[in-house]
CSV table of C-alpha atoms and ligand atoms in Angstrom, one decimal:
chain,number,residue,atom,x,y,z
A,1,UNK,CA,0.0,0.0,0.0
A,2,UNK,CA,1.3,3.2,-0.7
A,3,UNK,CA,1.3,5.4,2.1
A,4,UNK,CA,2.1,2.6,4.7
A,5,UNK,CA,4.8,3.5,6.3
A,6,UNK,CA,6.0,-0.3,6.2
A,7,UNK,CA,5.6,-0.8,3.3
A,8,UNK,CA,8.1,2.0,2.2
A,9,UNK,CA,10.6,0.6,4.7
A,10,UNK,CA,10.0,-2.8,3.3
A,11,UNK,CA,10.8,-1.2,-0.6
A,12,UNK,CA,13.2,0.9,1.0
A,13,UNK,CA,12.2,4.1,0.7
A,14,UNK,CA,12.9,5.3,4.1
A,15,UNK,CA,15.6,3.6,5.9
A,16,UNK,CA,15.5,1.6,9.2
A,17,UNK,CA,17.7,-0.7,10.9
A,18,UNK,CA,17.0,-4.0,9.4
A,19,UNK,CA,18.0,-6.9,11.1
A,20,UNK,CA,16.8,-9.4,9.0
A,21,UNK,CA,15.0,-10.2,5.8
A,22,UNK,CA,13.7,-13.3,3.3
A,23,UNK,CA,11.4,-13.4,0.8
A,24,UNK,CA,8.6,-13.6,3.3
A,25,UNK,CA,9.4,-11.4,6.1
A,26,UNK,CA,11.4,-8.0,7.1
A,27,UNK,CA,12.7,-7.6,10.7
A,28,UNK,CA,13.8,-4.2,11.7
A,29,UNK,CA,14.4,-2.1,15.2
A,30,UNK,CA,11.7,0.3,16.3
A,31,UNK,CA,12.0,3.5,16.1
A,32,UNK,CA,11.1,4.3,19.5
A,33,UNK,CA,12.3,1.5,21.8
A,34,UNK,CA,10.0,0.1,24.7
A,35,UNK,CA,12.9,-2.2,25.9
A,36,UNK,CA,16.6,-2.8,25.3
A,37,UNK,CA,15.8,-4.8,22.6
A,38,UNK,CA,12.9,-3.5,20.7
A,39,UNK,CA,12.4,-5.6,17.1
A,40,UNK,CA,9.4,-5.7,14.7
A,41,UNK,CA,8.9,-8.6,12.9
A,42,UNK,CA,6.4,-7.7,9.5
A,43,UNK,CA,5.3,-9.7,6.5
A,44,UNK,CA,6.0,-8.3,3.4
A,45,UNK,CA,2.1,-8.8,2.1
A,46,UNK,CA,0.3,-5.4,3.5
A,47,UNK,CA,-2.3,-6.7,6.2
A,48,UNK,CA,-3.8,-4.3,7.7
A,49,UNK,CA,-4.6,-6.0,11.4
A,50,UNK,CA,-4.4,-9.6,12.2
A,51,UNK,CA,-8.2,-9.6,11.8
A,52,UNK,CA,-7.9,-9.6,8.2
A,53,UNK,CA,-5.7,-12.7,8.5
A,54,UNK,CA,-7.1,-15.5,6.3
A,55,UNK,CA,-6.1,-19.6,6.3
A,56,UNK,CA,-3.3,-18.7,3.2
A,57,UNK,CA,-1.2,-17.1,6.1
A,58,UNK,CA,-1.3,-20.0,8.1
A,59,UNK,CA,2.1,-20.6,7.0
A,60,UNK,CA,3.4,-16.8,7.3
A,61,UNK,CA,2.2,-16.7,11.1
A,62,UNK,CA,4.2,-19.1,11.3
A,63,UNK,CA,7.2,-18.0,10.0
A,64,UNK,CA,6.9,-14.8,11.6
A,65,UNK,CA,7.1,-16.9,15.3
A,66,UNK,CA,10.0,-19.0,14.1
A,67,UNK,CA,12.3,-15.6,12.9
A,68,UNK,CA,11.3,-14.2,16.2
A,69,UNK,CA,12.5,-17.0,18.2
A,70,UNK,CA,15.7,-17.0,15.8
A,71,UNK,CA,16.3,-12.9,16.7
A,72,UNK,CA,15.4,-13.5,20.0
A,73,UNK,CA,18.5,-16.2,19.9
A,74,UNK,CA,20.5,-14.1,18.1
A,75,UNK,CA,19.7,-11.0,20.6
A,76,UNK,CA,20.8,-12.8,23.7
A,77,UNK,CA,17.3,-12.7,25.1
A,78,UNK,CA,15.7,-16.4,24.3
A,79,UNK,CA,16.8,-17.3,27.5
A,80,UNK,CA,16.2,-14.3,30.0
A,81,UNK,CA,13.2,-14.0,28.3
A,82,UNK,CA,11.2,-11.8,25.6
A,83,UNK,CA,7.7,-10.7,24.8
A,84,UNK,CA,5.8,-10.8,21.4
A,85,UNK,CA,2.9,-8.9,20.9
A,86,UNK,CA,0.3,-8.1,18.1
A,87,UNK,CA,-1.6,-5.3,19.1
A,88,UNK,CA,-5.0,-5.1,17.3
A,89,UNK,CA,-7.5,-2.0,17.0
A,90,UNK,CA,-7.7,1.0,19.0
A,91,UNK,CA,-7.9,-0.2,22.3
A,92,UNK,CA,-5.0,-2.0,22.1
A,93,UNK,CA,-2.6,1.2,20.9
A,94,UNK,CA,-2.2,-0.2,17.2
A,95,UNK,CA,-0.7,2.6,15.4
A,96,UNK,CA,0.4,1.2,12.0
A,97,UNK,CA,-2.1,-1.0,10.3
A,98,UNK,CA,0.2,-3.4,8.8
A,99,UNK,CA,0.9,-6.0,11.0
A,100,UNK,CA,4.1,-6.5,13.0
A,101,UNK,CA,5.0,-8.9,15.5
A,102,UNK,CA,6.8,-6.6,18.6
A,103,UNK,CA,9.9,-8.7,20.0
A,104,UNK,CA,10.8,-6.9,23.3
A,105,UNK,CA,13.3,-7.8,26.2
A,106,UNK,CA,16.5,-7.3,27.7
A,107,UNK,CA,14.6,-6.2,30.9
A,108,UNK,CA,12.2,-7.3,33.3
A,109,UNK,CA,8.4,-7.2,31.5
A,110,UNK,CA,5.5,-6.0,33.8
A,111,UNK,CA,2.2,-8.0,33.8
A,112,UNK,CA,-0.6,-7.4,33.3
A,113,UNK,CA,0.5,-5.0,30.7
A,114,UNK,CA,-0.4,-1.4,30.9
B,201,5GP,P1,1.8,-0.6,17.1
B,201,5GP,O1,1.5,0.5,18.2
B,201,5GP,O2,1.1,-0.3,15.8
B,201,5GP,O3,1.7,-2.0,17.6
B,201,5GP,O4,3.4,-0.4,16.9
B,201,5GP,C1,3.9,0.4,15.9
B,201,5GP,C2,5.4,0.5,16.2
B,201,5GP,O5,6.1,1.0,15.1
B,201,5GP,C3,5.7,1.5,17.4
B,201,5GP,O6,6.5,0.8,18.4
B,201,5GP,C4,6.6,2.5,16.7
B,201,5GP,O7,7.6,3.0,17.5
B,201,5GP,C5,7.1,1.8,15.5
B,201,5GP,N1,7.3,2.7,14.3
B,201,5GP,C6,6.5,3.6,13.8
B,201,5GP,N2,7.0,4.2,12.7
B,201,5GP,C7,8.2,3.7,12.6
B,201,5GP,C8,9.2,3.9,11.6
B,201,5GP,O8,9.1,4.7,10.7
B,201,5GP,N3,10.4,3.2,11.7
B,201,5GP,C9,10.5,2.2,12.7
B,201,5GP,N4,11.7,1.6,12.7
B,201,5GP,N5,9.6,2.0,13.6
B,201,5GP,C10,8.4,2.7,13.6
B,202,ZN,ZN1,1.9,-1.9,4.5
C-alpha cells in the first residue's frame, strides 16, 4: 500500500535498521524502543490487522514466530526471556495497520500490561 509506512521501509524508501529479511518477512528495530531490545517482525504482504488474517497465512504466522525466536536467539534474550505482541484496533494502541510482530526484552516485563 502506498502510504504505509512499512511498506516504504520494506521497498526501501525510508531507511530503518533492518536486522533481518527473506522473501517472506522484514525484521527491523523500532523507532522508539520500549525495551533494550525493541524488534518488529512484518510480513511483506500489506495486512492491515491480524483480523484480516485468512487460512493462506497459516504458514506466514508461522514463519513470523519461528524468525522471532531465531532474533530473539540471536539477541541474547531467548533465555532471560522476551515478549511478542500483536496489538490489534484502538484499544490496544495499534498505530500502524500493517501487521508487525513486537519482540521486546532485555529487561524485566511488567504484567498485566499497561
Ligand atoms: P503498534 O502500536 O502499531 O503496535 O506499533 C507500531 C510500532 O512501530 C511502534 O512501536 C513505533 O515506535 C514503530 N514505528 C512507527 N513508525 C516507525 C518507523 O518509521 N520506523 C521504525 N523503525 N519503527 C516505527
Ligand atoms: Zn503496508
Amino acid at each position: 500500500m502506498s502510504d504505509c509506512i512499512f511498506c516504504k521501509i520494506i521497498k526501501k524508501e525510508i531507511p530503518a535498521k533492518i536486522i533481518y529479511e527473506d522473501d517472506k518477512v522484514i525484521a527491523f528495530e523500532d523507532i522508539n524502543p520500549q525495551a533494550p531490545v525493541h524488534l518488529l517482525v512484518v510480513p511483506r504482504k500489506h495486512i492491515p490487522t491480524i483480523l484480516d488474517l485468512t487460512s493462506e497465512d497459516n504458514q506466514l504466522i508461522g514463519h513470523i514466530y519461528l524468525t522471532a525466536n531465531n532474533l530473539a536467539k540471536n539477541k541474547g534474550i531467548s533465555v532471560s526471556g522476551f515478549r511478542t505482541v500483536f496489538n490489534c484496533n484502538k484499544d490496544a494502541g495499534q498505530a500502524v495497520y500493517h501487521i508487525h510482530l513486537h519482540i521486546l526484552g532485555g529487561r524485566r516485563m511488567a504484567w498485566p500490561p499497561g
